[in-house]
mmCIF file of C-alpha atoms in Angstrom:
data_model
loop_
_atom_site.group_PDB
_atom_site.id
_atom_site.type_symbol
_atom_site.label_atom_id
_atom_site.label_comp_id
_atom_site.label_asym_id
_atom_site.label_seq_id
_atom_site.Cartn_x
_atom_site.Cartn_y
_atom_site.Cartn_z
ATOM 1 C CA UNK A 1 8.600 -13.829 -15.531
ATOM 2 C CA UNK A 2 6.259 -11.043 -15.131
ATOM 3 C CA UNK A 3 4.941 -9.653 -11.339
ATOM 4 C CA UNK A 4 2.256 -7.637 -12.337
ATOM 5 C CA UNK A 5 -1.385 -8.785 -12.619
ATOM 6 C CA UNK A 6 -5.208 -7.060 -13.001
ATOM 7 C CA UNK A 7 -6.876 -7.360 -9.287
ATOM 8 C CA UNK A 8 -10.429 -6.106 -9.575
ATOM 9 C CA UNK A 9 -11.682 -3.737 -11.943
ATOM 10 C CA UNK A 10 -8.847 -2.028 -12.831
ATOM 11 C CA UNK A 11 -5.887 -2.184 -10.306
ATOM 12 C CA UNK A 12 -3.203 -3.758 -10.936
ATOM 13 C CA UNK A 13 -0.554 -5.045 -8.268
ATOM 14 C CA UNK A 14 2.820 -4.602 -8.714
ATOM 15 C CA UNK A 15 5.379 -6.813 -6.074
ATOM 16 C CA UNK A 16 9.233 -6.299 -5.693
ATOM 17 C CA UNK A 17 11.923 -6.234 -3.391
ATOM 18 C CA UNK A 18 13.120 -3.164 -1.234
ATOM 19 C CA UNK A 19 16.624 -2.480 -2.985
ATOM 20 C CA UNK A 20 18.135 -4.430 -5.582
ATOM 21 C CA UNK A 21 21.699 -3.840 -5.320
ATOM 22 C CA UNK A 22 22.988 -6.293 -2.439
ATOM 23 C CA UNK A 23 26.120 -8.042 -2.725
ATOM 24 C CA UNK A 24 24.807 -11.037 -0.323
ATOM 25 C CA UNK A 25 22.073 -11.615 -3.144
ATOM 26 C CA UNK A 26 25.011 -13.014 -5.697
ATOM 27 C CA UNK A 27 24.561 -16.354 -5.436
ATOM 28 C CA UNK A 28 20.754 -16.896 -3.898
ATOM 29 C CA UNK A 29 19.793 -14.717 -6.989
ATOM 30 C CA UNK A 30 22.155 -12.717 -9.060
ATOM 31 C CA UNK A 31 24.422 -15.071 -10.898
ATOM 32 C CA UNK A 32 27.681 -15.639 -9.705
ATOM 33 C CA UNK A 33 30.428 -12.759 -10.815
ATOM 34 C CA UNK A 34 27.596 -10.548 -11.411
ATOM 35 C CA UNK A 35 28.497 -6.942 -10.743
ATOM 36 C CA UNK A 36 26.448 -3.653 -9.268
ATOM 37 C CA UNK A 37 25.824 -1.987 -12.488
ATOM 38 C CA UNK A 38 24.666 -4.939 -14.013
ATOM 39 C CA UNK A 39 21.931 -5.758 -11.092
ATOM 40 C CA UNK A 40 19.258 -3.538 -11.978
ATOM 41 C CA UNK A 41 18.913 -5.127 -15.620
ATOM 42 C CA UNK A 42 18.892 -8.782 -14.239
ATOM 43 C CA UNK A 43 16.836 -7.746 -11.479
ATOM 44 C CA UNK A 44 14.277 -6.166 -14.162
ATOM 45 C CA UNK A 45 14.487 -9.415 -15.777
ATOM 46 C CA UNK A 46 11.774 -11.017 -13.523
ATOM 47 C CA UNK A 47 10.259 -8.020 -11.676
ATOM 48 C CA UNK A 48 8.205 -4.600 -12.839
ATOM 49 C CA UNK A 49 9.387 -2.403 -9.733
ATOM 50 C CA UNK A 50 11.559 -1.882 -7.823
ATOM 51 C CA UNK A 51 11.713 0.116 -4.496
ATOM 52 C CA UNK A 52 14.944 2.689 -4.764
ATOM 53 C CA UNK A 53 16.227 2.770 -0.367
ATOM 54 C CA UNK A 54 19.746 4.846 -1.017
ATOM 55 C CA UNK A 55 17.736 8.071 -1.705
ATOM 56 C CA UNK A 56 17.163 7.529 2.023
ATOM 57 C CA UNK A 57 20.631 8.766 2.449
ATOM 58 C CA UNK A 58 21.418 10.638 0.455
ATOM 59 C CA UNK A 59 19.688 13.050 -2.179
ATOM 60 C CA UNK A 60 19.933 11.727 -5.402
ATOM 61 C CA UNK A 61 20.240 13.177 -8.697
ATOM 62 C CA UNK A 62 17.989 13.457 -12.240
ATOM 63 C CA UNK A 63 21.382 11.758 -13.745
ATOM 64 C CA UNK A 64 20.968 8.935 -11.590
ATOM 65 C CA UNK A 65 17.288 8.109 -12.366
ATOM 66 C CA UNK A 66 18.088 8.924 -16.136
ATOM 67 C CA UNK A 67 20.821 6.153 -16.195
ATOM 68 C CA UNK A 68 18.760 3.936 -14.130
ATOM 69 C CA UNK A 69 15.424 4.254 -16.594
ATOM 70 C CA UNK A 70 18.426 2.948 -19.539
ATOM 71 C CA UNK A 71 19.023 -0.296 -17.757
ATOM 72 C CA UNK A 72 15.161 -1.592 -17.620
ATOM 73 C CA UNK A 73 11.897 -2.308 -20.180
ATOM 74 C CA UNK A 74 9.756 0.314 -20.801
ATOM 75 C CA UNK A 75 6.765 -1.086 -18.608
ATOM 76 C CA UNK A 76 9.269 -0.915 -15.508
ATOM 77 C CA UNK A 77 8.257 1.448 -12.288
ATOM 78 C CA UNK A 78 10.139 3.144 -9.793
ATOM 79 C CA UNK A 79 8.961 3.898 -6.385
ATOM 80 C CA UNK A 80 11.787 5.890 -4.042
ATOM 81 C CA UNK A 81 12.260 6.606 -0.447
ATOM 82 C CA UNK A 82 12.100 9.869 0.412
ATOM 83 C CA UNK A 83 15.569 11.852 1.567
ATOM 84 C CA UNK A 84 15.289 11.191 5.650
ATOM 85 C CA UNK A 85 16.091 15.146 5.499
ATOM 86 C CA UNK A 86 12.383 15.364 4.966
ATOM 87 C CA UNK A 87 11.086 12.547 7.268
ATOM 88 C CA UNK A 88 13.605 12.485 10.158
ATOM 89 C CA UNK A 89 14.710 16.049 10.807
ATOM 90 C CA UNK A 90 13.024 19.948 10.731
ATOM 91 C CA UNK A 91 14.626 23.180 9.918
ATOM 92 C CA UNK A 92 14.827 25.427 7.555
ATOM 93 C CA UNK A 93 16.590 23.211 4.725
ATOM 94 C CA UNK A 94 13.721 20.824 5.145
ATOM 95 C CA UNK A 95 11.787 22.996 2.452
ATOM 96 C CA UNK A 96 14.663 23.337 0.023
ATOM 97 C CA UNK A 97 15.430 19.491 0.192
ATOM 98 C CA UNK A 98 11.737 19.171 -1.167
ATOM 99 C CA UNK A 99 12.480 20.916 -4.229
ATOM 100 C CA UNK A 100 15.762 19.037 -4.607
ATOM 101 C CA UNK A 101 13.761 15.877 -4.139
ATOM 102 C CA UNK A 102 11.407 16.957 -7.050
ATOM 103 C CA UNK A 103 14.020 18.020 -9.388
ATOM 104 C CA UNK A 104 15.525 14.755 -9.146
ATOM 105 C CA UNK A 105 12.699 12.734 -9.760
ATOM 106 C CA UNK A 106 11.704 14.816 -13.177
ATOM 107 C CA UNK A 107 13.192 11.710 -15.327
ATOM 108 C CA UNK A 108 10.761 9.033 -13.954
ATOM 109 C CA UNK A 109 7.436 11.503 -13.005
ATOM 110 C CA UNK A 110 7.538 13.135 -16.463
ATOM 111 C CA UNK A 111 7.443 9.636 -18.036
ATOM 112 C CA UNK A 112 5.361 8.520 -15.801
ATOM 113 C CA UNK A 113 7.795 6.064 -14.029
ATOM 114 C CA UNK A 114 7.275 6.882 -10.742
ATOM 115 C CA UNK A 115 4.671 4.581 -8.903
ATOM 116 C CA UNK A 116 5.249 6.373 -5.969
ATOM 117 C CA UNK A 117 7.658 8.544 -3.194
ATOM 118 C CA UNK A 118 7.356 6.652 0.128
ATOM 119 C CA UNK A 119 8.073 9.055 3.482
ATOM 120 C CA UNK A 120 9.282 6.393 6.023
ATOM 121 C CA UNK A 121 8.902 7.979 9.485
ATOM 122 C CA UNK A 122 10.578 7.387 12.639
ATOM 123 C CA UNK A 123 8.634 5.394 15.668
ATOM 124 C CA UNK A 124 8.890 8.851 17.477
ATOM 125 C CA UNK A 125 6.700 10.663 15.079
ATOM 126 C CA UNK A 126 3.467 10.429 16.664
ATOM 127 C CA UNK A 127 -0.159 11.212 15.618
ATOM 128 C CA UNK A 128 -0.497 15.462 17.178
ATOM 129 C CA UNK A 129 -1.147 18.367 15.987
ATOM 130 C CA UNK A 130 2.276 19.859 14.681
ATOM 131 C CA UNK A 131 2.998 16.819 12.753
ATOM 132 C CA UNK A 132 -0.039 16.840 10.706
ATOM 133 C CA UNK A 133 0.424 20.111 10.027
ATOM 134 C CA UNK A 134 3.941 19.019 8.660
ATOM 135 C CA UNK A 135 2.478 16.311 6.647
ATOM 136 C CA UNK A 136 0.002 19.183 5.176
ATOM 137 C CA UNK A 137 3.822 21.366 4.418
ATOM 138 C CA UNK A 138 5.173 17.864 2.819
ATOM 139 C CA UNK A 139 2.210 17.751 0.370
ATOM 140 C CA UNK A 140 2.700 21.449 -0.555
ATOM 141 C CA UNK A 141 6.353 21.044 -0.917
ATOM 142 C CA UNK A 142 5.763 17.501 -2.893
ATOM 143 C CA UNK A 143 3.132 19.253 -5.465
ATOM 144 C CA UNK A 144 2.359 16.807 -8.272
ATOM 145 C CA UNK A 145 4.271 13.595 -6.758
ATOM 146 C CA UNK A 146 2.398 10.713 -5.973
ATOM 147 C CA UNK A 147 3.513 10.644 -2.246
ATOM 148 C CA UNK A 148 2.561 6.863 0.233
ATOM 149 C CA UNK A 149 3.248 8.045 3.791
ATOM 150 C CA UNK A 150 4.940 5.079 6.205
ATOM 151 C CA UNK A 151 4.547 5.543 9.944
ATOM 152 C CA UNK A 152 6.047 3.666 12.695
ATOM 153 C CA UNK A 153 3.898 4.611 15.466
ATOM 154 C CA UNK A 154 0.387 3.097 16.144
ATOM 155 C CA UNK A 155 -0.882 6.340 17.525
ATOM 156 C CA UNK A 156 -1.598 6.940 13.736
ATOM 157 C CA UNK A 157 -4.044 4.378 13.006
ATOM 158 C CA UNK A 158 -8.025 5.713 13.211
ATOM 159 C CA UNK A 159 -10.188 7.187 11.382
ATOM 160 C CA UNK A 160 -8.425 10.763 11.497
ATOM 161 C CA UNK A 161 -5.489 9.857 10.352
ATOM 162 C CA UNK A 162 -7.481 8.278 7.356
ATOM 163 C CA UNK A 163 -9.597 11.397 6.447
ATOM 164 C CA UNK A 164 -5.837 13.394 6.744
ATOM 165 C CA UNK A 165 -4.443 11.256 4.141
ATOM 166 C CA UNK A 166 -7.101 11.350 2.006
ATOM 167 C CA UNK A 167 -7.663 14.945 1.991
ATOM 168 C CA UNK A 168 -3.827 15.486 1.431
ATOM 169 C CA UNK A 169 -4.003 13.062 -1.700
ATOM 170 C CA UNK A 170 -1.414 10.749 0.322
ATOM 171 C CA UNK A 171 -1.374 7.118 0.439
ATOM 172 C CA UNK A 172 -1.448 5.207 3.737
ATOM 173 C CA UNK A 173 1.771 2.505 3.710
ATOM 174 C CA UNK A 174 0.544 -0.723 5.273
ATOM 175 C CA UNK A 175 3.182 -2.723 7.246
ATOM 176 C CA UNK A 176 3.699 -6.366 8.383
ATOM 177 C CA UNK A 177 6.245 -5.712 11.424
ATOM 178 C CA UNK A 178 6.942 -7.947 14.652
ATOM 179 C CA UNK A 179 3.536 -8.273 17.062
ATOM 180 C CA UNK A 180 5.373 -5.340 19.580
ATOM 181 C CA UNK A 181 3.878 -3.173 21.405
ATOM 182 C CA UNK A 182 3.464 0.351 19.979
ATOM 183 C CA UNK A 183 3.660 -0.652 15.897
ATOM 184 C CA UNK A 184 0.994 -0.210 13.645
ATOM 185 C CA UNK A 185 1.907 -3.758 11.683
ATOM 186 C CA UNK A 186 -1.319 -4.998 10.243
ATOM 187 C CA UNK A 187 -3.397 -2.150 9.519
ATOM 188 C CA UNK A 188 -5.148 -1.549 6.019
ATOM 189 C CA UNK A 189 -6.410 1.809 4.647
ATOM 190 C CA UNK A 190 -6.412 3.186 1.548
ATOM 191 C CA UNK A 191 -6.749 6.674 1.185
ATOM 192 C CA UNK A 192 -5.360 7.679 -1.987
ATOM 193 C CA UNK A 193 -5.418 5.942 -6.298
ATOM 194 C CA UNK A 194 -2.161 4.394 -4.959
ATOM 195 C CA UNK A 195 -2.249 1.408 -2.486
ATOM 196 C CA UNK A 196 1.188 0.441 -0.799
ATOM 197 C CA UNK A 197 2.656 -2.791 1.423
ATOM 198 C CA UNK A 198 5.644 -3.149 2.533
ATOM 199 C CA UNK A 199 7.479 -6.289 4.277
ATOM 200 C CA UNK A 200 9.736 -5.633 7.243
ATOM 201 C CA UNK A 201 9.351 -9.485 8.800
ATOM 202 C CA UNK A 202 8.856 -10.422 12.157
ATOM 203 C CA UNK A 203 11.849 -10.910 13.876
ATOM 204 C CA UNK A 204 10.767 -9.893 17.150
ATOM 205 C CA UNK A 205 14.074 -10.284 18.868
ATOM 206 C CA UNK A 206 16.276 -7.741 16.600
ATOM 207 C CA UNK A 207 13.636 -5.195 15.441
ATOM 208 C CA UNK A 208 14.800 -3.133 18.821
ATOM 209 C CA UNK A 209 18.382 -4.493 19.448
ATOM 210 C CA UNK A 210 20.330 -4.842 16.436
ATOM 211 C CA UNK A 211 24.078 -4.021 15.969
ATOM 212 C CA UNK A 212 23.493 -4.182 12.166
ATOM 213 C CA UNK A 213 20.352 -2.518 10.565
ATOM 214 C CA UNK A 214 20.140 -5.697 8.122
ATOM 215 C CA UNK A 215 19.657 -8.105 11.586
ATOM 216 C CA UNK A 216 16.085 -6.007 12.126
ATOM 217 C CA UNK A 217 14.936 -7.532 8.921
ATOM 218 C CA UNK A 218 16.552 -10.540 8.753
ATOM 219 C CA UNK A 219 13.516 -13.164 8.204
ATOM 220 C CA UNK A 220 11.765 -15.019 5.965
ATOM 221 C CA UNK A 221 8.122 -15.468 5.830
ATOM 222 C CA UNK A 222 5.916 -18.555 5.548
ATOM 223 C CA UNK A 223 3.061 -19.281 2.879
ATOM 224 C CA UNK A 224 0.709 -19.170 5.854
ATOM 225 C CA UNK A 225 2.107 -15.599 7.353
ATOM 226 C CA UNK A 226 1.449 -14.347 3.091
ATOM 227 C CA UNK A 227 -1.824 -16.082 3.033
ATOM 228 C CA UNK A 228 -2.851 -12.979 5.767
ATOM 229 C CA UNK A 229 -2.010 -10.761 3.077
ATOM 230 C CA UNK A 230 -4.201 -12.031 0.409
ATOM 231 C CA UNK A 231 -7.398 -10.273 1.605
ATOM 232 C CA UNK A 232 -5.804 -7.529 2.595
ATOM 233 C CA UNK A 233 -4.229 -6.602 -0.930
ATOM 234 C CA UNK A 234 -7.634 -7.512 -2.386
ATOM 235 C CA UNK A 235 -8.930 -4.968 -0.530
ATOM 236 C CA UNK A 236 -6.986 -2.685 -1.686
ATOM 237 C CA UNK A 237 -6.789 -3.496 -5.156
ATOM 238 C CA UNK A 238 -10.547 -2.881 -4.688
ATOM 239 C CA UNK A 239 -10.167 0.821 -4.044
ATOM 240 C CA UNK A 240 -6.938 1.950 -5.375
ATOM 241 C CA UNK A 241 -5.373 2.104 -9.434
ATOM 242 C CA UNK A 242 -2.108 0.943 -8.428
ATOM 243 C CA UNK A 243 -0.813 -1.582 -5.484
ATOM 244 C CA UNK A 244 2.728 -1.580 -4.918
ATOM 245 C CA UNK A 245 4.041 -4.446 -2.281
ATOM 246 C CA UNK A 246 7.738 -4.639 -1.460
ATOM 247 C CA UNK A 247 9.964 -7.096 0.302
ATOM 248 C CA UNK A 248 12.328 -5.631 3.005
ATOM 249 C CA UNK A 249 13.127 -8.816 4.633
ATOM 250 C CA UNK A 250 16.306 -8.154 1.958
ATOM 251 C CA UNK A 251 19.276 -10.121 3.762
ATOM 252 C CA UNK A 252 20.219 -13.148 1.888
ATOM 253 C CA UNK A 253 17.345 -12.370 -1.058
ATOM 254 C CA UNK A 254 15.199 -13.405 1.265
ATOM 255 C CA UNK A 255 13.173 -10.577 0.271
ATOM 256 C CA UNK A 256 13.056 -12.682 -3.344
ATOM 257 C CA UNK A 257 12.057 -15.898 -2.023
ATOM 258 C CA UNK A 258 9.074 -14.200 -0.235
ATOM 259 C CA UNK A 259 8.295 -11.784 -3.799
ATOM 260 C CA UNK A 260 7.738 -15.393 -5.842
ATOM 261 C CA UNK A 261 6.127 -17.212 -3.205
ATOM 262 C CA UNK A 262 3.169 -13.922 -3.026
ATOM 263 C CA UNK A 263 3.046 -14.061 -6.894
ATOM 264 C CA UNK A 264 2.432 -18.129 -6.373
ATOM 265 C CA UNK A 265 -0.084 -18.011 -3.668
ATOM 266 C CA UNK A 266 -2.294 -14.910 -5.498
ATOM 267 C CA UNK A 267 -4.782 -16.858 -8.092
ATOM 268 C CA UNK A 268 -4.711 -15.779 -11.195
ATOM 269 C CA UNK A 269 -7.373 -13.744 -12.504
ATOM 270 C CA UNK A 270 -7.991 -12.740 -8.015
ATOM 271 C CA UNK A 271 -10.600 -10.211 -7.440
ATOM 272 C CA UNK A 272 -11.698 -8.566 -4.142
#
């Protein structure tokens, strides 16, 4: 089953999951005794991308992505969370993690594999001066990566932010999140050739109180709640080459359920 279809002129839209390699997901969609290393290759089986969340963590290796590029088609995309080094913390390593982050991802940027590096920042980075001067560092430090920028806050959404990103080359990461106060969930720019989405659910009651970091994105979405996002992606398969949306509503592949049911409700053949 293929995800990936022509919106506009020339965009194309890309959907997959955030992550691939749960253990809860054997049953709802890996086949029973499936194991990890054989995830990625079923998981390619129906999807074109596929967001990469445990370079979060820790910084990964070129040996990684080079074993991970043997286990899916050609046509398959990567796009890869940035080390939280970079997003979550300052210092003088902060630079040097950079260049580890581009040396890693040499295997899928020379191939052209890499749809894009997504910096996921904390709620507590807010719009000021000293932060956008770090995002300006970032982009220097990220040279030649096609970088999507993710923030938390809502003091980020306006028009400066916009003109930042799109004088930095950086994509803006649109987010459905719960209806709270101080999130940006809902908000649609695009500011660089590559568009981004990305599907955190709604569960209002965990998003703040959780003892698990799965229970914040525990949910699954209705047709109607995807049916908001059909404009929205048009738009931005209007201005940008690329569209990447992924599903982090991951426990129980509920993240899967939602992927097909997007790829169901978008017409064939949709243009903004």
């Amino acid at each position: 089953m293929q995800n990936e279809r022509s919106l506009g002129k020339d965009a194309k839209i890309y959907i997959g999951t955030s992550g691939y390699s749960y253990r809860d997901w054997i049953g709802p969609f890996y086949p029973a005794g499936t194991r990890q290393d054989q995830m990625l290759s079923f998981y390619a089986e129906e999807f074109s991308f596929a967001e990469v969340n445990s370079t979060f963590y820790h910084l990964p290796s070129a040996r990684m992505f080079e074993g991970m590029l043997k286990k899916v088609p050609e046509h398959f995309l990567f796009t890869v969370k940035a080390f939280q080094g970079l997003t979550h913390r300052r210092g003088d390593a902060v630079r040097e993690e950079a260049v580890r982050m581009v040396e890693a991802l040499k295997p899928l940027s020379a191939g052209g594999r890499l749809g894009a590096l997504v910096l996921q920042f904390p709620y507590s980075f807010k719009a000021n001066r000293e932060n956008r001067e770090y995002l300006q560092s970032l982009r220097e430090w990220l040279t030649g990566l096609p970088v999507v920028v993710e923030f938390r806050h809502k003091s980020w959404l306006g028009r400066d932010t916009s003109s930042l990103l799109h004088a930095l080359g950086m994509g803006f990461v649109c987010v459905d999140t719960p209806g709270l106060n101080g999130l940006p969930g809902g908000a649609v720019q695009a500011t660089a050739s590559v568009g981004y989405v990305r599907f955190h659910g709604r569960n209002t009651a965990t998003w703040w109180r959780h003892e698990e970091a799965w229970e914040r994105y525990n949910y699954l979405y209705t047709e109607e709640e995807l049916s908001e996002w059909v404009p929205r992606i048009a738009f931005l398969a209007g201005k940008c080459e690329r569209v990447f949306v992924a599903f982090n509503n991951h426990f129980g592949a509920q993240a899967v359920v939602n992927a097909r049911m997007l790829k169901r409700i978008l017409p064939p053949g949709f243009s903004p």
